[in-house]
Amino acid sequence: MGEQRATTFPQEIIDQWAGLGLDLGALFSAGHLGTRMSVQVLEAAPERIVGTMPVEGNTQPYGLLHGGASAVLAETLGSVGAMLHGGPTKLAVGVDLNCTHHRGARSGLVTGVATPVHRGRSSATYEVAITDEDGRRVCSARLTCMLRDVDASVYHRG
């Protein structure tokens, strides 16, 4: 479904994570589920995360974008933001996701933009606006992640 684009990170994020020798694009990707759904994370910073997902292949029986697909996009983007906010010593775990579906989408790409509502020491909440190619709001979502302390060696597990 189109070409893969590399995720763009601000230099301060690249510098913060550099000592771990990790592929940031892979670490802050959509994961296996997102890959199956062709989710692409295009921009990733604690203040703004942008990603896309095709409608095709992610529909319910009536041919509309599946609400669960919107939820996957929203949770992916919000989780990436929470992880970047927490830094290498925190692990973000989603604890609450809600989605309001405003209109259907039958084709094209939807774009999600996640922005922080709250960024604390132990939790982070992101609002995610998902729009169609005409800029119309398809879904409004909110994700809260708990930030847990973690030893950075966890990132080297296979």
PDB file of N, CA, C and O in Angstrom, residues 10-90:
ATOM      1  N   PRO A  10      12.923  14.646  16.212  1.00  0.00           N
ATOM      2  CA  PRO A  10      13.744  15.837  16.487  1.00  0.00           C
ATOM      3  C   PRO A  10      15.123  15.407  16.997  1.00  0.00           C
ATOM      4  O   PRO A  10      15.276  14.336  17.590  1.00  0.00           O
ATOM      5  N   GLN A  11      16.124  16.246  16.784  1.00  0.00           N
ATOM      6  CA  GLN A  11      17.493  15.912  17.147  1.00  0.00           C
ATOM      7  C   GLN A  11      17.629  15.591  18.629  1.00  0.00           C
ATOM      8  O   GLN A  11      18.376  14.683  19.007  1.00  0.00           O
ATOM      9  N   GLU A  12      16.899  16.292  19.504  1.00  0.00           N
ATOM     10  CA  GLU A  12      17.041  16.023  20.942  1.00  0.00           C
ATOM     11  C   GLU A  12      16.580  14.606  21.301  1.00  0.00           C
ATOM     12  O   GLU A  12      17.123  13.990  22.211  1.00  0.00           O
ATOM     13  N   ILE A  13      15.611  14.064  20.577  1.00  0.00           N
ATOM     14  CA  ILE A  13      15.176  12.677  20.813  1.00  0.00           C
ATOM     15  C   ILE A  13      16.247  11.715  20.320  1.00  0.00           C
ATOM     16  O   ILE A  13      16.601  10.750  21.007  1.00  0.00           O
ATOM     17  N   ILE A  14      16.796  11.975  19.163  1.00  0.00           N
ATOM     18  CA  ILE A  14      17.872  11.130  18.629  1.00  0.00           C
ATOM     19  C   ILE A  14      19.038  11.108  19.614  1.00  0.00           C
ATOM     20  O   ILE A  14      19.571  10.040  19.936  1.00  0.00           O
ATOM     21  N   ASP A  15      19.414  12.271  20.132  1.00  0.00           N
ATOM     22  CA  ASP A  15      20.523  12.364  21.089  1.00  0.00           C
ATOM     23  C   ASP A  15      20.202  11.631  22.391  1.00  0.00           C
ATOM     24  O   ASP A  15      21.052  10.930  22.946  1.00  0.00           O
ATOM     25  N   GLN A  16      18.967  11.785  22.886  1.00  0.00           N
ATOM     26  CA  GLN A  16      18.571  11.170  24.156  1.00  0.00           C
ATOM     27  C   GLN A  16      18.650   9.649  24.094  1.00  0.00           C
ATOM     28  O   GLN A  16      19.025   9.000  25.059  1.00  0.00           O
ATOM     29  N   TRP A  17      18.292   9.061  22.983  1.00  0.00           N
ATOM     30  CA  TRP A  17      18.245   7.610  22.852  1.00  0.00           C
ATOM     31  C   TRP A  17      19.505   7.022  22.216  1.00  0.00           C
ATOM     32  O   TRP A  17      19.649   5.799  22.151  1.00  0.00           O
ATOM     33  N   ALA A  18      20.436   7.860  21.760  1.00  0.00           N
ATOM     34  CA  ALA A  18      21.610   7.406  20.997  1.00  0.00           C
ATOM     35  C   ALA A  18      22.463   6.390  21.733  1.00  0.00           C
ATOM     36  O   ALA A  18      22.958   5.444  21.137  1.00  0.00           O
ATOM     37  N   GLY A  19      22.639   6.553  23.020  1.00  0.00           N
ATOM     38  CA  GLY A  19      23.524   5.670  23.772  1.00  0.00           C
ATOM     39  C   GLY A  19      23.052   4.224  23.856  1.00  0.00           C
ATOM     40  O   GLY A  19      23.821   3.345  24.227  1.00  0.00           O
ATOM     41  N   LEU A  20      21.806   3.971  23.500  1.00  0.00           N
ATOM     42  CA  LEU A  20      21.277   2.605  23.596  1.00  0.00           C
ATOM     43  C   LEU A  20      21.514   1.790  22.326  1.00  0.00           C
ATOM     44  O   LEU A  20      21.274   0.596  22.310  1.00  0.00           O
ATOM     45  N   GLY A  21      21.957   2.440  21.264  1.00  0.00           N
ATOM     46  CA  GLY A  21      22.243   1.729  20.020  1.00  0.00           C
ATOM     47  C   GLY A  21      21.022   1.085  19.392  1.00  0.00           C
ATOM     48  O   GLY A  21      21.109  -0.002  18.836  1.00  0.00           O
ATOM     49  N   LEU A  22      19.887   1.751  19.477  1.00  0.00           N
ATOM     50  CA  LEU A  22      18.635   1.188  18.969  1.00  0.00           C
ATOM     51  C   LEU A  22      18.222   1.837  17.658  1.00  0.00           C
ATOM     52  O   LEU A  22      18.584   2.972  17.362  1.00  0.00           O
ATOM     53  N   ASP A  23      17.427   1.132  16.899  1.00  0.00           N
ATOM     54  CA  ASP A  23      16.795   1.669  15.704  1.00  0.00           C
ATOM     55  C   ASP A  23      15.514   2.357  16.167  1.00  0.00           C
ATOM     56  O   ASP A  23      14.512   1.690  16.447  1.00  0.00           O
ATOM     57  N   LEU A  24      15.539   3.678  16.279  1.00  0.00           N
ATOM     58  CA  LEU A  24      14.381   4.405  16.794  1.00  0.00           C
ATOM     59  C   LEU A  24      13.155   4.211  15.922  1.00  0.00           C
ATOM     60  O   LEU A  24      12.037   4.103  16.428  1.00  0.00           O
ATOM     61  N   GLY A  25      13.349   4.154  14.617  1.00  0.00           N
ATOM     62  CA  GLY A  25      12.220   3.936  13.710  1.00  0.00           C
ATOM     63  C   GLY A  25      11.501   2.635  14.009  1.00  0.00           C
ATOM     64  O   GLY A  25      10.266   2.568  13.987  1.00  0.00           O
ATOM     65  N   ALA A  26      12.245   1.598  14.331  1.00  0.00           N
ATOM     66  CA  ALA A  26      11.639   0.305  14.663  1.00  0.00           C
ATOM     67  C   ALA A  26      11.031   0.328  16.067  1.00  0.00           C
ATOM     68  O   ALA A  26       9.923  -0.178  16.284  1.00  0.00           O
ATOM     69  N   LEU A  27      11.740   0.933  17.024  1.00  0.00           N
ATOM     70  CA  LEU A  27      11.250   0.969  18.396  1.00  0.00           C
ATOM     71  C   LEU A  27       9.951   1.755  18.501  1.00  0.00           C
ATOM     72  O   LEU A  27       9.026   1.355  19.199  1.00  0.00           O
ATOM     73  N   PHE A  28       9.865   2.873  17.798  1.00  0.00           N
ATOM     74  CA  PHE A  28       8.683   3.721  17.859  1.00  0.00           C
ATOM     75  C   PHE A  28       7.835   3.574  16.601  1.00  0.00           C
ATOM     76  O   PHE A  28       7.354   4.541  16.034  1.00  0.00           O
ATOM     77  N   SER A  29       7.646   2.347  16.197  1.00  0.00           N
ATOM     78  CA  SER A  29       6.818   2.038  15.040  1.00  0.00           C
ATOM     79  C   SER A  29       5.450   1.582  15.521  1.00  0.00           C
ATOM     80  O   SER A  29       5.153   1.616  16.710  1.00  0.00           O
ATOM     81  N   ALA A  30       4.665   1.129  14.605  1.00  0.00           N
ATOM     82  CA  ALA A  30       3.324   0.655  14.931  1.00  0.00           C
ATOM     83  C   ALA A  30       3.332  -0.791  15.420  1.00  0.00           C
ATOM     84  O   ALA A  30       2.284  -1.310  15.792  1.00  0.00           O
ATOM     85  N   GLY A  31       4.477  -1.449  15.419  1.00  0.00           N
ATOM     86  CA  GLY A  31       4.545  -2.835  15.877  1.00  0.00           C
ATOM     87  C   GLY A  31       3.928  -3.799  14.872  1.00  0.00           C
ATOM     88  O   GLY A  31       3.574  -3.429  13.758  1.00  0.00           O
ATOM     89  N   HIS A  32       3.793  -5.059  15.280  1.00  0.00           N
ATOM     90  CA  HIS A  32       3.297  -6.096  14.372  1.00  0.00           C
ATOM     91  C   HIS A  32       1.866  -5.843  13.922  1.00  0.00           C
ATOM     92  O   HIS A  32       1.539  -5.978  12.747  1.00  0.00           O
ATOM     93  N   LEU A  33       0.992  -5.465  14.856  1.00  0.00           N
ATOM     94  CA  LEU A  33      -0.400  -5.192  14.482  1.00  0.00           C
ATOM     95  C   LEU A  33      -0.466  -4.010  13.527  1.00  0.00           C
ATOM     96  O   LEU A  33      -1.137  -4.063  12.499  1.00  0.00           O
ATOM     97  N   GLY A  34       0.235  -2.944  13.855  1.00  0.00           N
ATOM     98  CA  GLY A  34       0.245  -1.776  12.986  1.00  0.00           C
ATOM     99  C   GLY A  34       0.803  -2.083  11.609  1.00  0.00           C
ATOM    100  O   GLY A  34       0.321  -1.543  10.604  1.00  0.00           O
ATOM    101  N   THR A  35       1.810  -2.949  11.548  1.00  0.00           N
ATOM    102  CA  THR A  35       2.369  -3.342  10.258  1.00  0.00           C
ATOM    103  C   THR A  35       1.317  -4.067   9.420  1.00  0.00           C
ATOM    104  O   THR A  35       1.151  -3.783   8.231  1.00  0.00           O
ATOM    105  N   ARG A  36       0.572  -4.975  10.038  1.00  0.00           N
ATOM    106  CA  ARG A  36      -0.494  -5.684   9.313  1.00  0.00           C
ATOM    107  C   ARG A  36      -1.564  -4.723   8.815  1.00  0.00           C
ATOM    108  O   ARG A  36      -2.206  -4.977   7.809  1.00  0.00           O
ATOM    109  N   MET A  37      -1.731  -3.614   9.525  1.00  0.00           N
ATOM    110  CA  MET A  37      -2.756  -2.637   9.155  1.00  0.00           C
ATOM    111  C   MET A  37      -2.182  -1.482   8.332  1.00  0.00           C
ATOM    112  O   MET A  37      -2.891  -0.538   8.006  1.00  0.00           O
ATOM    113  N   SER A  38      -0.896  -1.564   7.999  1.00  0.00           N
ATOM    114  CA  SER A  38      -0.186  -0.560   7.196  1.00  0.00           C
ATOM    115  C   SER A  38      -0.144   0.816   7.844  1.00  0.00           C
ATOM    116  O   SER A  38      -0.158   1.845   7.176  1.00  0.00           O
ATOM    117  N   VAL A  39      -0.068   0.842   9.179  1.00  0.00           N
ATOM    118  CA  VAL A  39       0.104   2.100   9.904  1.00  0.00           C
ATOM    119  C   VAL A  39       1.540   2.568   9.723  1.00  0.00           C
ATOM    120  O   VAL A  39       2.471   1.778   9.835  1.00  0.00           O
ATOM    121  N   GLN A  40       1.705   3.850   9.439  1.00  0.00           N
ATOM    122  CA  GLN A  40       3.043   4.444   9.340  1.00  0.00           C
ATOM    123  C   GLN A  40       3.130   5.625  10.290  1.00  0.00           C
ATOM    124  O   GLN A  40       2.274   6.518  10.250  1.00  0.00           O
ATOM    125  N   VAL A  41       4.151   5.617  11.140  1.00  0.00           N
ATOM    126  CA  VAL A  41       4.427   6.755  12.006  1.00  0.00           C
ATOM    127  C   VAL A  41       5.370   7.655  11.223  1.00  0.00           C
ATOM    128  O   VAL A  41       6.480   7.260  10.894  1.00  0.00           O
ATOM    129  N   LEU A  42       4.907   8.863  10.905  1.00  0.00           N
ATOM    130  CA  LEU A  42       5.674   9.770  10.053  1.00  0.00           C
ATOM    131  C   LEU A  42       6.528  10.755  10.845  1.00  0.00           C
ATOM    132  O   LEU A  42       7.659  11.052  10.454  1.00  0.00           O
ATOM    133  N   GLU A  43       5.974  11.306  11.918  1.00  0.00           N
ATOM    134  CA  GLU A  43       6.683  12.262  12.778  1.00  0.00           C
ATOM    135  C   GLU A  43       6.507  11.814  14.212  1.00  0.00           C
ATOM    136  O   GLU A  43       5.406  11.405  14.596  1.00  0.00           O
ATOM    137  N   ALA A  44       7.559  11.910  14.993  1.00  0.00           N
ATOM    138  CA  ALA A  44       7.458  11.484  16.389  1.00  0.00           C
ATOM    139  C   ALA A  44       8.286  12.391  17.283  1.00  0.00           C
ATOM    140  O   ALA A  44       9.508  12.433  17.193  1.00  0.00           O
ATOM    141  N   ALA A  45       7.589  13.134  18.128  1.00  0.00           N
ATOM    142  CA  ALA A  45       8.185  13.971  19.164  1.00  0.00           C
ATOM    143  C   ALA A  45       7.200  13.961  20.323  1.00  0.00           C
ATOM    144  O   ALA A  45       6.015  13.700  20.117  1.00  0.00           O
ATOM    145  N   PRO A  46       7.652  14.218  21.544  1.00  0.00           N
ATOM    146  CA  PRO A  46       6.716  14.190  22.672  1.00  0.00           C
ATOM    147  C   PRO A  46       5.538  15.153  22.510  1.00  0.00           C
ATOM    148  O   PRO A  46       4.463  14.924  23.042  1.00  0.00           O
ATOM    149  N   GLU A  47       5.715  16.232  21.739  1.00  0.00           N
ATOM    150  CA  GLU A  47       4.680  17.248  21.565  1.00  0.00           C
ATOM    151  C   GLU A  47       3.721  16.966  20.423  1.00  0.00           C
ATOM    152  O   GLU A  47       2.644  17.565  20.345  1.00  0.00           O
ATOM    153  N   ARG A  48       4.101  16.086  19.489  1.00  0.00           N
ATOM    154  CA  ARG A  48       3.258  15.849  18.301  1.00  0.00           C
ATOM    155  C   ARG A  48       3.721  14.578  17.603  1.00  0.00           C
ATOM    156  O   ARG A  48       4.897  14.443  17.272  1.00  0.00           O
ATOM    157  N   ILE A  49       2.760  13.681  17.382  1.00  0.00           N
ATOM    158  CA  ILE A  49       3.043  12.436  16.681  1.00  0.00           C
ATOM    159  C   ILE A  49       2.049  12.352  15.537  1.00  0.00           C
ATOM    160  O   ILE A  49       0.844  12.557  15.729  1.00  0.00           O
ATOM    161  N   VAL A  50       2.537  12.062  14.336  1.00  0.00           N
ATOM    162  CA  VAL A  50       1.681  11.999  13.152  1.00  0.00           C
ATOM    163  C   VAL A  50       1.847  10.640  12.501  1.00  0.00           C
ATOM    164  O   VAL A  50       2.975  10.152  12.336  1.00  0.00           O
ATOM    165  N   GLY A  51       0.732  10.042  12.125  1.00  0.00           N
ATOM    166  CA  GLY A  51       0.779   8.770  11.427  1.00  0.00           C
ATOM    167  C   GLY A  51      -0.393   8.622  10.480  1.00  0.00           C
ATOM    168  O   GLY A  51      -1.388   9.350  10.583  1.00  0.00           O
ATOM    169  N   THR A  52      -0.246   7.680   9.554  1.00  0.00           N
ATOM    170  CA  THR A  52      -1.305   7.424   8.585  1.00  0.00           C
ATOM    171  C   THR A  52      -1.661   5.946   8.573  1.00  0.00           C
ATOM    172  O   THR A  52      -0.884   5.088   9.029  1.00  0.00           O
ATOM    173  N   MET A  53      -2.824   5.667   7.995  1.00  0.00           N
ATOM    174  CA  MET A  53      -3.300   4.295   7.834  1.00  0.00           C
ATOM    175  C   MET A  53      -4.263   4.279   6.652  1.00  0.00           C
ATOM    176  O   MET A  53      -5.127   5.156   6.547  1.00  0.00           O
ATOM    177  N   PRO A  54      -4.140   3.292   5.765  1.00  0.00           N
ATOM    178  CA  PRO A  54      -5.101   3.214   4.664  1.00  0.00           C
ATOM    179  C   PRO A  54      -6.449   2.698   5.153  1.00  0.00           C
ATOM    180  O   PRO A  54      -6.518   1.903   6.094  1.00  0.00           O
ATOM    181  N   VAL A  55      -7.501   3.169   4.517  1.00  0.00           N
ATOM    182  CA  VAL A  55      -8.827   2.640   4.816  1.00  0.00           C
ATOM    183  C   VAL A  55      -8.937   1.224   4.240  1.00  0.00           C
ATOM    184  O   VAL A  55      -9.408   0.312   4.920  1.00  0.00           O
ATOM    185  N   GLU A  56      -8.452   1.060   3.016  1.00  0.00           N
ATOM    186  CA  GLU A  56      -8.507  -0.248   2.364  1.00  0.00           C
ATOM    187  C   GLU A  56      -7.788  -1.293   3.201  1.00  0.00           C
ATOM    188  O   GLU A  56      -6.669  -1.074   3.665  1.00  0.00           O
ATOM    189  N   GLY A  57      -8.442  -2.406   3.435  1.00  0.00           N
ATOM    190  CA  GLY A  57      -7.873  -3.482   4.239  1.00  0.00           C
ATOM    191  C   GLY A  57      -8.180  -3.336   5.720  1.00  0.00           C
ATOM    192  O   GLY A  57      -7.876  -4.229   6.507  1.00  0.00           O
ATOM    193  N   ASN A  58      -8.770  -2.221   6.117  1.00  0.00           N
ATOM    194  CA  ASN A  58      -9.076  -1.952   7.530  1.00  0.00           C
ATOM    195  C   ASN A  58     -10.546  -1.565   7.703  1.00  0.00           C
ATOM    196  O   ASN A  58     -10.878  -0.689   8.490  1.00  0.00           O
ATOM    197  N   THR A  59     -11.400  -2.242   6.952  1.00  0.00           N
ATOM    198  CA  THR A  59     -12.824  -1.910   6.959  1.00  0.00           C
ATOM    199  C   THR A  59     -13.659  -2.976   7.658  1.00  0.00           C
ATOM    200  O   THR A  59     -13.234  -4.113   7.830  1.00  0.00           O
ATOM    201  N   GLN A  60     -14.867  -2.573   8.037  1.00  0.00           N
ATOM    202  CA  GLN A  60     -15.849  -3.510   8.566  1.00  0.00           C
ATOM    203  C   GLN A  60     -16.704  -4.011   7.394  1.00  0.00           C
ATOM    204  O   GLN A  60     -16.466  -3.597   6.254  1.00  0.00           O
ATOM    205  N   PRO A  61     -17.650  -4.922   7.626  1.00  0.00           N
ATOM    206  CA  PRO A  61     -18.384  -5.540   6.513  1.00  0.00           C
ATOM    207  C   PRO A  61     -19.116  -4.577   5.583  1.00  0.00           C
ATOM    208  O   PRO A  61     -19.375  -4.905   4.428  1.00  0.00           O
ATOM    209  N   TYR A  62     -19.442  -3.370   6.031  1.00  0.00           N
ATOM    210  CA  TYR A  62     -20.150  -2.411   5.185  1.00  0.00           C
ATOM    211  C   TYR A  62     -19.213  -1.554   4.352  1.00  0.00           C
ATOM    212  O   TYR A  62     -19.642  -0.631   3.670  1.00  0.00           O
ATOM    213  N   GLY A  63     -17.926  -1.826   4.430  1.00  0.00           N
ATOM    214  CA  GLY A  63     -16.960  -1.096   3.625  1.00  0.00           C
ATOM    215  C   GLY A  63     -16.453   0.193   4.242  1.00  0.00           C
ATOM    216  O   GLY A  63     -15.722   0.941   3.606  1.00  0.00           O
ATOM    217  N   LEU A  64     -16.833   0.462   5.490  1.00  0.00           N
ATOM    218  CA  LEU A  64     -16.367   1.652   6.194  1.00  0.00           C
ATOM    219  C   LEU A  64     -15.137   1.321   7.040  1.00  0.00           C
ATOM    220  O   LEU A  64     -14.973   0.178   7.480  1.00  0.00           O
ATOM    221  N   LEU A  65     -14.314   2.330   7.287  1.00  0.00           N
ATOM    222  CA  LEU A  65     -13.177   2.155   8.187  1.00  0.00           C
ATOM    223  C   LEU A  65     -13.678   1.567   9.501  1.00  0.00           C
ATOM    224  O   LEU A  65     -14.611   2.097  10.104  1.00  0.00           O
ATOM    225  N   HIS A  66     -13.072   0.499   9.939  1.00  0.00           N
ATOM    226  CA  HIS A  66     -13.455  -0.172  11.185  1.00  0.00           C
ATOM    227  C   HIS A  66     -13.075   0.714  12.371  1.00  0.00           C
ATOM    228  O   HIS A  66     -11.979   1.284  12.413  1.00  0.00           O
ATOM    229  N   GLY A  67     -13.982   0.844  13.326  1.00  0.00           N
ATOM    230  CA  GLY A  67     -13.701   1.637  14.515  1.00  0.00           C
ATOM    231  C   GLY A  67     -12.500   1.124  15.275  1.00  0.00           C
ATOM    232  O   GLY A  67     -11.739   1.900  15.860  1.00  0.00           O
ATOM    233  N   GLY A  68     -12.312  -0.196  15.269  1.00  0.00           N
ATOM    234  CA  GLY A  68     -11.142  -0.770  15.939  1.00  0.00           C
ATOM    235  C   GLY A  68      -9.851  -0.375  15.252  1.00  0.00           C
ATOM    236  O   GLY A  68      -8.808  -0.240  15.899  1.00  0.00           O
ATOM    237  N   ALA A  69      -9.902  -0.170  13.926  1.00  0.00           N
ATOM    238  CA  ALA A  69      -8.714   0.283  13.207  1.00  0.00           C
ATOM    239  C   ALA A  69      -8.349   1.700  13.647  1.00  0.00           C
ATOM    240  O   ALA A  69      -7.178   2.010  13.869  1.00  0.00           O
ATOM    241  N   SER A  70      -9.356   2.553  13.803  1.00  0.00           N
ATOM    242  CA  SER A  70      -9.094   3.906  14.313  1.00  0.00           C
ATOM    243  C   SER A  70      -8.483   3.833  15.706  1.00  0.00           C
ATOM    244  O   SER A  70      -7.570   4.598  16.040  1.00  0.00           O
ATOM    245  N   ALA A  71      -8.970   2.912  16.521  1.00  0.00           N
ATOM    246  CA  ALA A  71      -8.432   2.745  17.871  1.00  0.00           C
ATOM    247  C   ALA A  71      -6.968   2.301  17.829  1.00  0.00           C
ATOM    248  O   ALA A  71      -6.151   2.773  18.633  1.00  0.00           O
ATOM    249  N   VAL A  72      -6.625   1.421  16.902  1.00  0.00           N
ATOM    250  CA  VAL A  72      -5.227   0.984  16.770  1.00  0.00           C
ATOM    251  C   VAL A  72      -4.335   2.167  16.394  1.00  0.00           C
ATOM    252  O   VAL A  72      -3.261   2.356  16.968  1.00  0.00           O
ATOM    253  N   LEU A  73      -4.789   2.974  15.435  1.00  0.00           N
ATOM    254  CA  LEU A  73      -4.001   4.139  15.037  1.00  0.00           C
ATOM    255  C   LEU A  73      -3.834   5.096  16.221  1.00  0.00           C
ATOM    256  O   LEU A  73      -2.726   5.560  16.509  1.00  0.00           O
ATOM    257  N   ALA A  74      -4.934   5.365  16.933  1.00  0.00           N
ATOM    258  CA  ALA A  74      -4.879   6.287  18.072  1.00  0.00           C
ATOM    259  C   ALA A  74      -3.965   5.765  19.171  1.00  0.00           C
ATOM    260  O   ALA A  74      -3.130   6.517  19.711  1.00  0.00           O
ATOM    261  N   GLU A  75      -4.082   4.500  19.524  1.00  0.00           N
ATOM    262  CA  GLU A  75      -3.253   3.957  20.600  1.00  0.00           C
ATOM    263  C   GLU A  75      -1.789   3.921  20.192  1.00  0.00           C
ATOM    264  O   GLU A  75      -0.905   4.181  21.008  1.00  0.00           O
ATOM    265  N   THR A  76      -1.519   3.636  18.938  1.00  0.00           N
ATOM    266  CA  THR A  76      -0.140   3.634  18.458  1.00  0.00           C
ATOM    267  C   THR A  76       0.482   5.014  18.617  1.00  0.00           C
ATOM    268  O   THR A  76       1.567   5.162  19.198  1.00  0.00           O
ATOM    269  N   LEU A  77      -0.197   6.028  18.124  1.00  0.00           N
ATOM    270  CA  LEU A  77       0.370   7.378  18.149  1.00  0.00           C
ATOM    271  C   LEU A  77       0.497   7.907  19.569  1.00  0.00           C
ATOM    272  O   LEU A  77       1.528   8.487  19.938  1.00  0.00           O
ATOM    273  N   GLY A  78      -0.528   7.710  20.385  1.00  0.00           N
ATOM    274  CA  GLY A  78      -0.464   8.163  21.775  1.00  0.00           C
ATOM    275  C   GLY A  78       0.610   7.448  22.567  1.00  0.00           C
ATOM    276  O   GLY A  78       1.302   8.055  23.394  1.00  0.00           O
ATOM    277  N   SER A  79       0.778   6.155  22.316  1.00  0.00           N
ATOM    278  CA  SER A  79       1.811   5.387  23.025  1.00  0.00           C
ATOM    279  C   SER A  79       3.215   5.839  22.641  1.00  0.00           C
ATOM    280  O   SER A  79       4.103   5.924  23.492  1.00  0.00           O
ATOM    281  N   VAL A  80       3.414   6.124  21.372  1.00  0.00           N
ATOM    282  CA  VAL A  80       4.717   6.629  20.937  1.00  0.00           C
ATOM    283  C   VAL A  80       5.015   7.946  21.642  1.00  0.00           C
ATOM    284  O   VAL A  80       6.120   8.161  22.157  1.00  0.00           O
ATOM    285  N   GLY A  81       4.035   8.825  21.699  1.00  0.00           N
ATOM    286  CA  GLY A  81       4.226  10.098  22.395  1.00  0.00           C
ATOM    287  C   GLY A  81       4.566   9.900  23.865  1.00  0.00           C
ATOM    288  O   GLY A  81       5.477  10.541  24.397  1.00  0.00           O
ATOM    289  N   ALA A  82       3.840   9.023  24.527  1.00  0.00           N
ATOM    290  CA  ALA A  82       4.084   8.767  25.950  1.00  0.00           C
ATOM    291  C   ALA A  82       5.475   8.180  26.173  1.00  0.00           C
ATOM    292  O   ALA A  82       6.169   8.555  27.126  1.00  0.00           O
ATOM    293  N   MET A  83       5.891   7.267  25.296  1.00  0.00           N
ATOM    294  CA  MET A  83       7.242   6.692  25.421  1.00  0.00           C
ATOM    295  C   MET A  83       8.313   7.761  25.229  1.00  0.00           C
ATOM    296  O   MET A  83       9.295   7.808  25.967  1.00  0.00           O
ATOM    297  N   LEU A  84       8.123   8.622  24.238  1.00  0.00           N
ATOM    298  CA  LEU A  84       9.105   9.675  24.003  1.00  0.00           C
ATOM    299  C   LEU A  84       9.129  10.668  25.168  1.00  0.00           C
ATOM    300  O   LEU A  84      10.193  11.146  25.560  1.00  0.00           O
ATOM    301  N   HIS A  85       7.964  10.971  25.717  1.00  0.00           N
ATOM    302  CA  HIS A  85       7.910  11.847  26.895  1.00  0.00           C
ATOM    303  C   HIS A  85       8.648  11.205  28.073  1.00  0.00           C
ATOM    304  O   HIS A  85       9.424  11.862  28.754  1.00  0.00           O
ATOM    305  N   GLY A  86       8.408   9.926  28.310  1.00  0.00           N
ATOM    306  CA  GLY A  86       9.023   9.230  29.441  1.00  0.00           C
ATOM    307  C   GLY A  86      10.519   9.032  29.298  1.00  0.00           C
ATOM    308  O   GLY A  86      11.242   8.968  30.284  1.00  0.00           O
ATOM    309  N   GLY A  87      10.994   8.931  28.075  1.00  0.00           N
ATOM    310  CA  GLY A  87      12.421   8.720  27.832  1.00  0.00           C
ATOM    311  C   GLY A  87      12.838   7.275  28.044  1.00  0.00           C
ATOM    312  O   GLY A  87      12.016   6.404  28.339  1.00  0.00           O
ATOM    313  N   PRO A  88      14.127   7.003  27.901  1.00  0.00           N
ATOM    314  CA  PRO A  88      14.632   5.632  27.945  1.00  0.00           C
ATOM    315  C   PRO A  88      14.443   4.899  29.276  1.00  0.00           C
ATOM    316  O   PRO A  88      14.557   3.690  29.318  1.00  0.00           O
ATOM    317  N   THR A  89      14.153   5.612  30.353  1.00  0.00           N
ATOM    318  CA  THR A  89      13.994   4.942  31.650  1.00  0.00           C
ATOM    319  C   THR A  89      12.537   4.658  32.001  1.00  0.00           C
ATOM    320  O   THR A  89      12.236   4.214  33.105  1.00  0.00           O
ATOM    321  N   LYS A  90      11.613   4.914  31.062  1.00  0.00           N
ATOM    322  CA  LYS A  90      10.193   4.678  31.304  1.00  0.00           C
ATOM    323  C   LYS A  90       9.613   3.805  30.200  1.00  0.00           C
ATOM    324  O   LYS A  90      10.060   3.829  29.061  1.00  0.00           O
TER     325      LYS A  90
END
